Amino acid sequence: MSLNIDLSGTNILVTGGSRGIGAALVRGLAAAGATIAIHYNRSAATAEALAQEVGHDSFAIGADLADAEATQNLFAQTLERLGHIHVLINNAGVAFSSPLDASDQQWIQDWERTMAVNLTAAGILSRAAIQHMGPLGGGRIIHISSRAAFRGDTPDYIAYATSKAGMVALHRSIARGFGAQGIRSFLIAPGFVRTNMAQDFIDTYGEDYALQGIATERLTEPADLAPTVVLLASGLADHATGASIDINAASYVH
Ligand code: NAP
């Protein structure tokens, strides 16, 4: 068999496609021929430029995923534009350093915003995707979680780890509950990946902390995640539905 993957005719919504890991996924998926709805929150110009760069009628679309109504509208508007969404990639995320001794108000606000963007939005979009894809014979949902879901995180990032662990249960429930409708669900658990988000960690804990425990010669780059996601989006790995895939250079395997 050949692994030349052709995603032409495949419509994909990538949340947080404007930069970091999401932008690398957009580039990888588009290189395989897919049409991408490149979601952004603040990085409108970057997302627009990326849509121009990757082609295949890809376009940028904005929404603040901390807002449940805006999240619902994102799916509806993407669907209106594309007619059919074959693959949803829940990638957008935030990671706030939130020490336990922050003020009550600050700690709770960080917690709620983390859950809203990382977990509630993924739930809302997954529900909409299932309701759309199920009657049409199925589709694929790919969740970008974190190794933090499985090993926990530092005390300042408890909310982040908790939100990513919630994503694991969301993913497994989708895989088990909607398989008969042809819905396939996959989860990626990256370690440190060189993006702005990782830079915040590195600024706090130092570059050595990020490199600690990895089994490769260099830190993972966003593009290192793309080939796996292209494969999952293609349908060639559908019998791995329900799987959580570690892409963290063996820094945590479960
Ligand atoms: P990043 O460079 O900080 O990019 C975050 C993305 O999420 C951006 O596209 C951003 O959009 C979007 N986003 C942030 N807040 C949003 C909001 N309120 N509403 C809508 N979109 C919002 O992060 P990254 O490193 O690429 O992370 C991507 C995913 O991988 C995240 O889920 C993250 O948890 C996960 N991950 C990252 C690492 C790592 O080390 N980098 C490790 C494990 C897991 P705008 O720029 O348009 O605002």
Short mmCIF file of C-alpha atoms and ligand atoms in Angstrom, two decimals:
data_model
loop_
_atom_site.label_atom_id
_atom_site.label_comp_id
_atom_site.label_asym_id
_atom_site.label_seq_id
_atom_site.Cartn_x
_atom_site.Cartn_y
_atom_site.Cartn_z
CA MET A 1 0.00 0.00 0.00
CA SER A 2 1.00 3.61 -0.52
CA LEU A 3 0.87 6.25 2.18
CA ASN A 4 0.56 9.14 -0.25
CA ILE A 5 -2.29 10.89 1.53
CA ASP A 6 -4.66 12.99 -0.55
CA LEU A 7 -7.03 15.15 1.47
CA SER A 8 -8.45 17.07 -1.47
CA GLY A 9 -12.19 17.51 -0.98
CA THR A 10 -11.76 17.22 2.81
CA ASN A 11 -12.99 20.22 4.81
CA ILE A 12 -11.33 20.73 8.17
CA LEU A 13 -11.96 23.21 11.00
CA VAL A 14 -8.75 23.85 12.97
CA THR A 15 -9.28 25.91 16.10
CA GLY A 16 -6.36 28.13 17.03
CA GLY A 17 -5.04 27.67 13.50
CA SER A 18 -3.60 31.16 13.49
CA ARG A 19 -0.22 30.32 15.03
CA GLY A 20 1.87 27.77 16.95
CA ILE A 21 0.85 24.12 16.62
CA GLY A 22 -2.43 24.98 14.89
CA ALA A 23 -0.66 26.85 12.08
CA ALA A 24 1.70 23.90 11.53
CA LEU A 25 -1.29 21.54 11.34
CA VAL A 26 -2.96 23.87 8.83
CA ARG A 27 0.18 23.82 6.66
CA GLY A 28 0.49 20.02 6.84
CA LEU A 29 -3.19 19.37 6.10
CA ALA A 30 -3.27 21.88 3.26
CA ALA A 31 -0.11 20.38 1.75
CA ALA A 32 -2.13 17.14 1.52
CA GLY A 33 -4.87 19.06 -0.32
CA ALA A 34 -7.42 19.84 2.42
CA THR A 35 -9.56 22.97 2.62
CA ILE A 36 -9.14 24.54 6.05
CA ALA A 37 -11.26 26.89 8.13
CA ILE A 38 -8.44 28.57 10.06
CA HIS A 39 -9.91 29.73 13.32
CA TYR A 40 -8.34 32.60 15.28
CA ASN A 41 -9.15 34.80 18.24
CA ARG A 42 -6.74 37.76 18.24
CA SER A 43 -4.40 36.90 15.36
CA ALA A 44 -6.73 37.86 12.50
CA ALA A 45 -4.01 39.18 10.16
CA THR A 46 -1.82 36.10 10.68
CA ALA A 47 -4.75 33.77 10.03
CA GLU A 48 -5.74 35.69 6.87
CA ALA A 49 -2.15 35.53 5.58
CA LEU A 50 -1.99 31.80 6.32
CA ALA A 51 -5.22 31.20 4.39
CA GLN A 52 -3.70 33.01 1.39
CA GLU A 53 -0.50 31.00 1.76
CA VAL A 54 -2.06 27.52 1.91
CA GLY A 55 -4.83 28.00 -0.70
CA HIS A 56 -7.46 25.34 -1.55
CA ASP A 57 -10.18 27.92 -0.71
CA SER A 58 -9.03 27.94 2.91
CA PHE A 59 -10.21 30.93 4.92
CA ALA A 60 -9.79 32.59 8.31
CA ILE A 61 -12.67 32.77 10.77
CA GLY A 62 -12.65 34.45 14.19
CA ALA A 63 -14.26 33.61 17.54
CA ASP A 64 -13.40 33.97 21.22
CA LEU A 65 -13.73 30.41 22.52
CA ALA A 66 -14.14 31.71 26.08
CA ASP A 67 -17.62 32.70 24.91
CA ALA A 68 -20.00 29.72 24.51
CA GLU A 69 -22.31 31.51 22.10
CA ALA A 70 -19.42 32.66 19.91
CA THR A 71 -18.17 29.06 19.89
CA GLN A 72 -21.52 27.76 18.68
CA ASN A 73 -21.60 30.47 16.02
CA LEU A 74 -18.10 29.47 14.89
CA PHE A 75 -19.28 25.97 13.98
CA ALA A 76 -22.50 27.21 12.37
CA GLN A 77 -20.73 29.85 10.28
CA THR A 78 -17.99 27.44 9.20
CA LEU A 79 -20.63 24.92 8.17
CA GLU A 80 -22.55 27.55 6.24
CA ARG A 81 -19.42 28.44 4.33
CA LEU A 82 -18.17 24.88 3.68
CA GLY A 83 -21.44 22.94 3.42
CA HIS A 84 -19.82 19.94 5.10
CA ILE A 85 -17.15 19.62 7.80
CA HIS A 86 -15.35 16.27 7.62
CA VAL A 87 -12.79 16.82 10.39
CA LEU A 88 -12.75 18.98 13.53
CA ILE A 89 -9.46 19.68 15.27
CA ASN A 90 -9.80 21.01 18.81
CA ASN A 91 -6.42 22.70 19.10
CA ALA A 92 -6.92 26.21 20.54
CA GLY A 93 -5.80 26.50 24.12
CA VAL A 94 -4.50 28.72 26.88
CA ALA A 95 -2.05 28.07 29.71
CA PHE A 96 -1.99 30.68 32.48
CA SER A 97 0.54 30.52 35.28
CA SER A 98 -1.77 30.77 38.28
CA PRO A 99 -0.07 30.31 41.67
CA LEU A 100 -2.12 29.00 44.56
CA ASP A 101 -1.39 32.17 46.53
CA ALA A 102 -2.81 34.50 43.88
CA SER A 103 -5.90 36.38 45.06
CA ASP A 104 -9.08 34.29 45.24
CA GLN A 105 -10.59 36.33 42.47
CA GLN A 106 -7.54 35.93 40.18
CA TRP A 107 -7.16 32.18 40.77
CA ILE A 108 -10.84 31.48 40.12
CA GLN A 109 -10.84 33.71 37.05
CA ASP A 110 -7.78 31.87 35.64
CA TRP A 111 -9.44 28.52 36.37
CA GLU A 112 -12.72 29.46 34.71
CA ARG A 113 -11.10 30.96 31.64
CA THR A 114 -8.86 27.92 31.23
CA MET A 115 -11.83 25.55 31.42
CA ALA A 116 -13.91 27.70 29.05
CA VAL A 117 -11.31 27.82 26.28
CA ASN A 118 -9.60 24.43 26.68
CA LEU A 119 -12.54 22.23 27.63
CA THR A 120 -16.01 23.78 27.32
CA ALA A 121 -15.32 25.06 23.80
CA ALA A 122 -13.97 21.63 22.77
CA GLY A 123 -17.16 20.08 24.17
CA ILE A 124 -19.45 22.53 22.36
CA LEU A 125 -17.64 22.10 19.05
CA SER A 126 -17.50 18.30 19.40
CA ARG A 127 -21.25 18.16 20.10
CA ALA A 128 -21.98 20.31 17.04
CA ALA A 129 -19.63 18.17 14.94
CA ILE A 130 -21.28 14.92 16.03
CA GLN A 131 -24.73 16.32 15.32
CA HIS A 132 -23.58 17.40 11.87
CA MET A 133 -21.38 14.41 10.94
CA GLY A 134 -23.45 11.57 12.41
CA PRO A 135 -26.42 11.78 10.02
CA LEU A 136 -23.98 12.11 7.09
CA GLY A 137 -22.20 8.83 7.87
CA GLY A 138 -19.50 10.05 10.22
CA GLY A 139 -16.38 12.16 10.53
CA ARG A 140 -13.25 12.64 12.61
CA ILE A 141 -12.46 14.71 15.68
CA ILE A 142 -8.86 15.23 16.77
CA HIS A 143 -8.14 16.74 20.19
CA ILE A 144 -4.82 18.40 21.00
CA SER A 145 -4.48 17.63 24.70
CA SER A 146 -1.17 17.40 26.59
CA ARG A 147 1.02 14.98 28.50
CA ALA A 148 -0.10 17.12 31.48
CA ALA A 149 -3.48 15.35 31.24
CA PHE A 150 -1.79 12.10 32.30
CA ARG A 151 1.15 13.11 34.50
CA GLY A 152 -0.26 16.33 36.01
CA ASP A 153 1.59 19.62 35.88
CA THR A 154 3.45 22.05 38.14
CA PRO A 155 1.39 23.74 40.90
CA ASP A 156 0.97 26.92 38.86
CA TYR A 157 -0.64 24.99 36.01
CA ILE A 158 -3.19 22.82 37.84
CA ALA A 159 -6.10 24.31 35.89
CA TYR A 160 -4.30 23.65 32.61
CA ALA A 161 -3.62 19.98 33.42
CA THR A 162 -7.18 19.51 34.66
CA SER A 163 -8.66 20.99 31.49
CA LYS A 164 -6.50 18.71 29.35
CA ALA A 165 -7.49 15.66 31.40
CA GLY A 166 -11.14 16.59 30.87
CA MET A 167 -10.43 16.48 27.16
CA VAL A 168 -9.31 12.85 27.51
CA ALA A 169 -12.72 11.86 28.92
CA LEU A 170 -14.49 13.90 26.23
CA HIS A 171 -12.45 12.13 23.55
CA ARG A 172 -12.94 8.62 24.90
CA SER A 173 -16.68 9.18 25.39
CA ILE A 174 -17.01 10.33 21.78
CA ALA A 175 -15.04 7.36 20.46
CA ARG A 176 -17.10 4.85 22.47
CA GLY A 177 -20.47 6.54 22.25
CA PHE A 178 -20.66 7.58 18.62
CA GLY A 179 -18.62 4.93 16.83
CA ALA A 180 -21.78 3.36 15.41
CA GLN A 181 -22.49 6.67 13.67
CA GLY A 182 -19.06 6.62 12.05
CA ILE A 183 -17.55 9.22 14.37
CA ARG A 184 -13.85 8.63 15.09
CA SER A 185 -12.01 10.43 17.87
CA PHE A 186 -8.26 10.75 18.42
CA LEU A 187 -6.20 12.56 21.03
CA ILE A 188 -2.63 13.84 20.84
CA ALA A 189 -0.63 14.35 24.04
CA PRO A 190 2.32 16.61 23.21
CA GLY A 191 5.11 17.55 25.61
CA PHE A 192 6.88 20.88 25.19
CA VAL A 193 6.53 22.16 21.64
CA ARG A 194 8.39 25.28 20.59
CA THR A 195 5.58 27.90 20.48
CA ASN A 196 4.68 31.07 22.38
CA MET A 197 2.86 28.91 24.93
CA ALA A 198 5.99 26.87 25.67
CA GLN A 199 8.01 30.09 25.80
CA ASP A 200 5.89 31.21 28.76
CA PHE A 201 6.86 27.98 30.59
CA ILE A 202 10.51 28.39 29.58
CA ASP A 203 10.53 32.00 30.81
CA THR A 204 9.25 30.75 34.17
CA TYR A 205 11.28 27.55 34.59
CA GLY A 206 14.20 27.89 32.12
CA GLU A 207 15.06 26.09 28.86
CA ASP A 208 16.70 23.21 30.77
CA TYR A 209 13.34 22.38 32.34
CA ALA A 210 11.78 22.04 28.89
CA LEU A 211 14.60 19.79 27.67
CA GLN A 212 14.64 17.71 30.83
CA GLY A 213 13.65 14.13 30.25
CA ILE A 214 13.16 14.25 26.50
CA ALA A 215 14.70 11.42 24.52
CA THR A 216 15.41 13.36 21.34
CA GLU A 217 18.28 15.69 20.52
CA ARG A 218 16.05 18.77 20.21
CA LEU A 219 12.78 20.22 21.44
CA THR A 220 9.68 19.22 19.45
CA GLU A 221 8.71 21.76 16.78
CA PRO A 222 5.05 22.38 15.77
CA ALA A 223 5.71 20.74 12.36
CA ASP A 224 6.67 17.49 14.14
CA LEU A 225 2.99 16.98 15.03
CA ALA A 226 1.56 17.52 11.56
CA PRO A 227 2.25 14.15 9.86
CA THR A 228 0.42 12.21 12.57
CA VAL A 229 -2.57 14.55 12.35
CA VAL A 230 -2.63 14.26 8.55
CA LEU A 231 -2.71 10.46 8.91
CA LEU A 232 -5.52 10.58 11.49
CA ALA A 233 -7.54 13.01 9.35
CA SER A 234 -7.20 10.74 6.32
CA GLY A 235 -9.16 7.80 7.73
CA LEU A 236 -6.21 5.41 7.35
CA ALA A 237 -6.00 5.10 11.13
CA ASP A 238 -9.72 4.84 11.92
CA HIS A 239 -9.31 1.63 13.91
CA ALA A 240 -7.20 3.61 16.37
CA THR A 241 -10.32 5.55 17.37
CA GLY A 242 -10.25 6.16 21.12
CA ALA A 243 -6.45 6.22 21.16
CA SER A 244 -4.30 8.82 22.91
CA ILE A 245 -1.04 9.31 21.04
CA ASP A 246 2.05 10.54 22.90
CA ILE A 247 4.14 12.97 20.85
CA ASN A 248 6.40 14.13 23.64
CA ALA A 249 9.80 12.64 22.86
CA ALA A 250 9.29 9.94 25.52
CA SER A 251 9.21 12.53 28.32
CA TYR A 252 6.02 10.88 29.52
CA VAL A 253 4.58 7.66 28.16
CA HIS A 254 1.40 6.11 29.44
P1 NAP B 1 -0.06 29.12 21.21
O1 NAP B 1 1.14 29.26 20.33
O2 NAP B 1 -0.15 29.94 22.44
O3 NAP B 1 -1.37 29.33 20.31
C1 NAP B 1 -2.62 29.25 20.93
C2 NAP B 1 -3.72 29.27 19.89
O4 NAP B 1 -4.99 29.22 20.58
C3 NAP B 1 -3.72 30.53 19.04
O5 NAP B 1 -4.06 30.20 17.73
C4 NAP B 1 -4.78 31.39 19.70
O6 NAP B 1 -5.47 32.24 18.81
C5 NAP B 1 -5.77 30.33 20.21
N1 NAP B 1 -6.52 30.86 21.36
C6 NAP B 1 -6.03 31.27 22.55
N2 NAP B 1 -7.02 31.79 23.32
C7 NAP B 1 -8.16 31.70 22.57
C8 NAP B 1 -9.50 32.08 22.80
N3 NAP B 1 -9.91 32.66 23.92
N4 NAP B 1 -10.40 31.85 21.82
C9 NAP B 1 -10.00 31.30 20.66
N5 NAP B 1 -8.74 30.92 20.38
C10 NAP B 1 -7.84 31.13 21.32
O7 NAP B 1 -0.22 27.63 21.71
P2 NAP B 1 0.30 26.24 21.10
O8 NAP B 1 1.52 25.89 21.82
O9 NAP B 1 0.27 26.29 19.62
O10 NAP B 1 -0.87 25.28 21.63
C11 NAP B 1 -1.84 24.68 20.81
C12 NAP B 1 -2.47 23.54 21.61
O11 NAP B 1 -1.46 22.59 21.93
C13 NAP B 1 -3.07 24.01 22.93
O12 NAP B 1 -4.30 23.37 23.16
C14 NAP B 1 -2.04 23.58 23.94
O13 NAP B 1 -2.60 23.36 25.21
C15 NAP B 1 -1.50 22.32 23.32
N6 NAP B 1 -0.18 21.97 23.80
C16 NAP B 1 0.89 22.81 23.63
C17 NAP B 1 2.14 22.45 24.13
C18 NAP B 1 3.37 23.32 23.97
O14 NAP B 1 4.38 23.05 24.61
N7 NAP B 1 3.34 24.33 23.14
C19 NAP B 1 2.28 21.25 24.83
C20 NAP B 1 1.18 20.42 24.99
C21 NAP B 1 -0.04 20.80 24.48
P3 NAP B 1 -5.06 33.80 18.54
O15 NAP B 1 -3.58 33.87 18.43
O16 NAP B 1 -5.73 34.10 17.24
O17 NAP B 1 -5.61 34.61 19.67
#
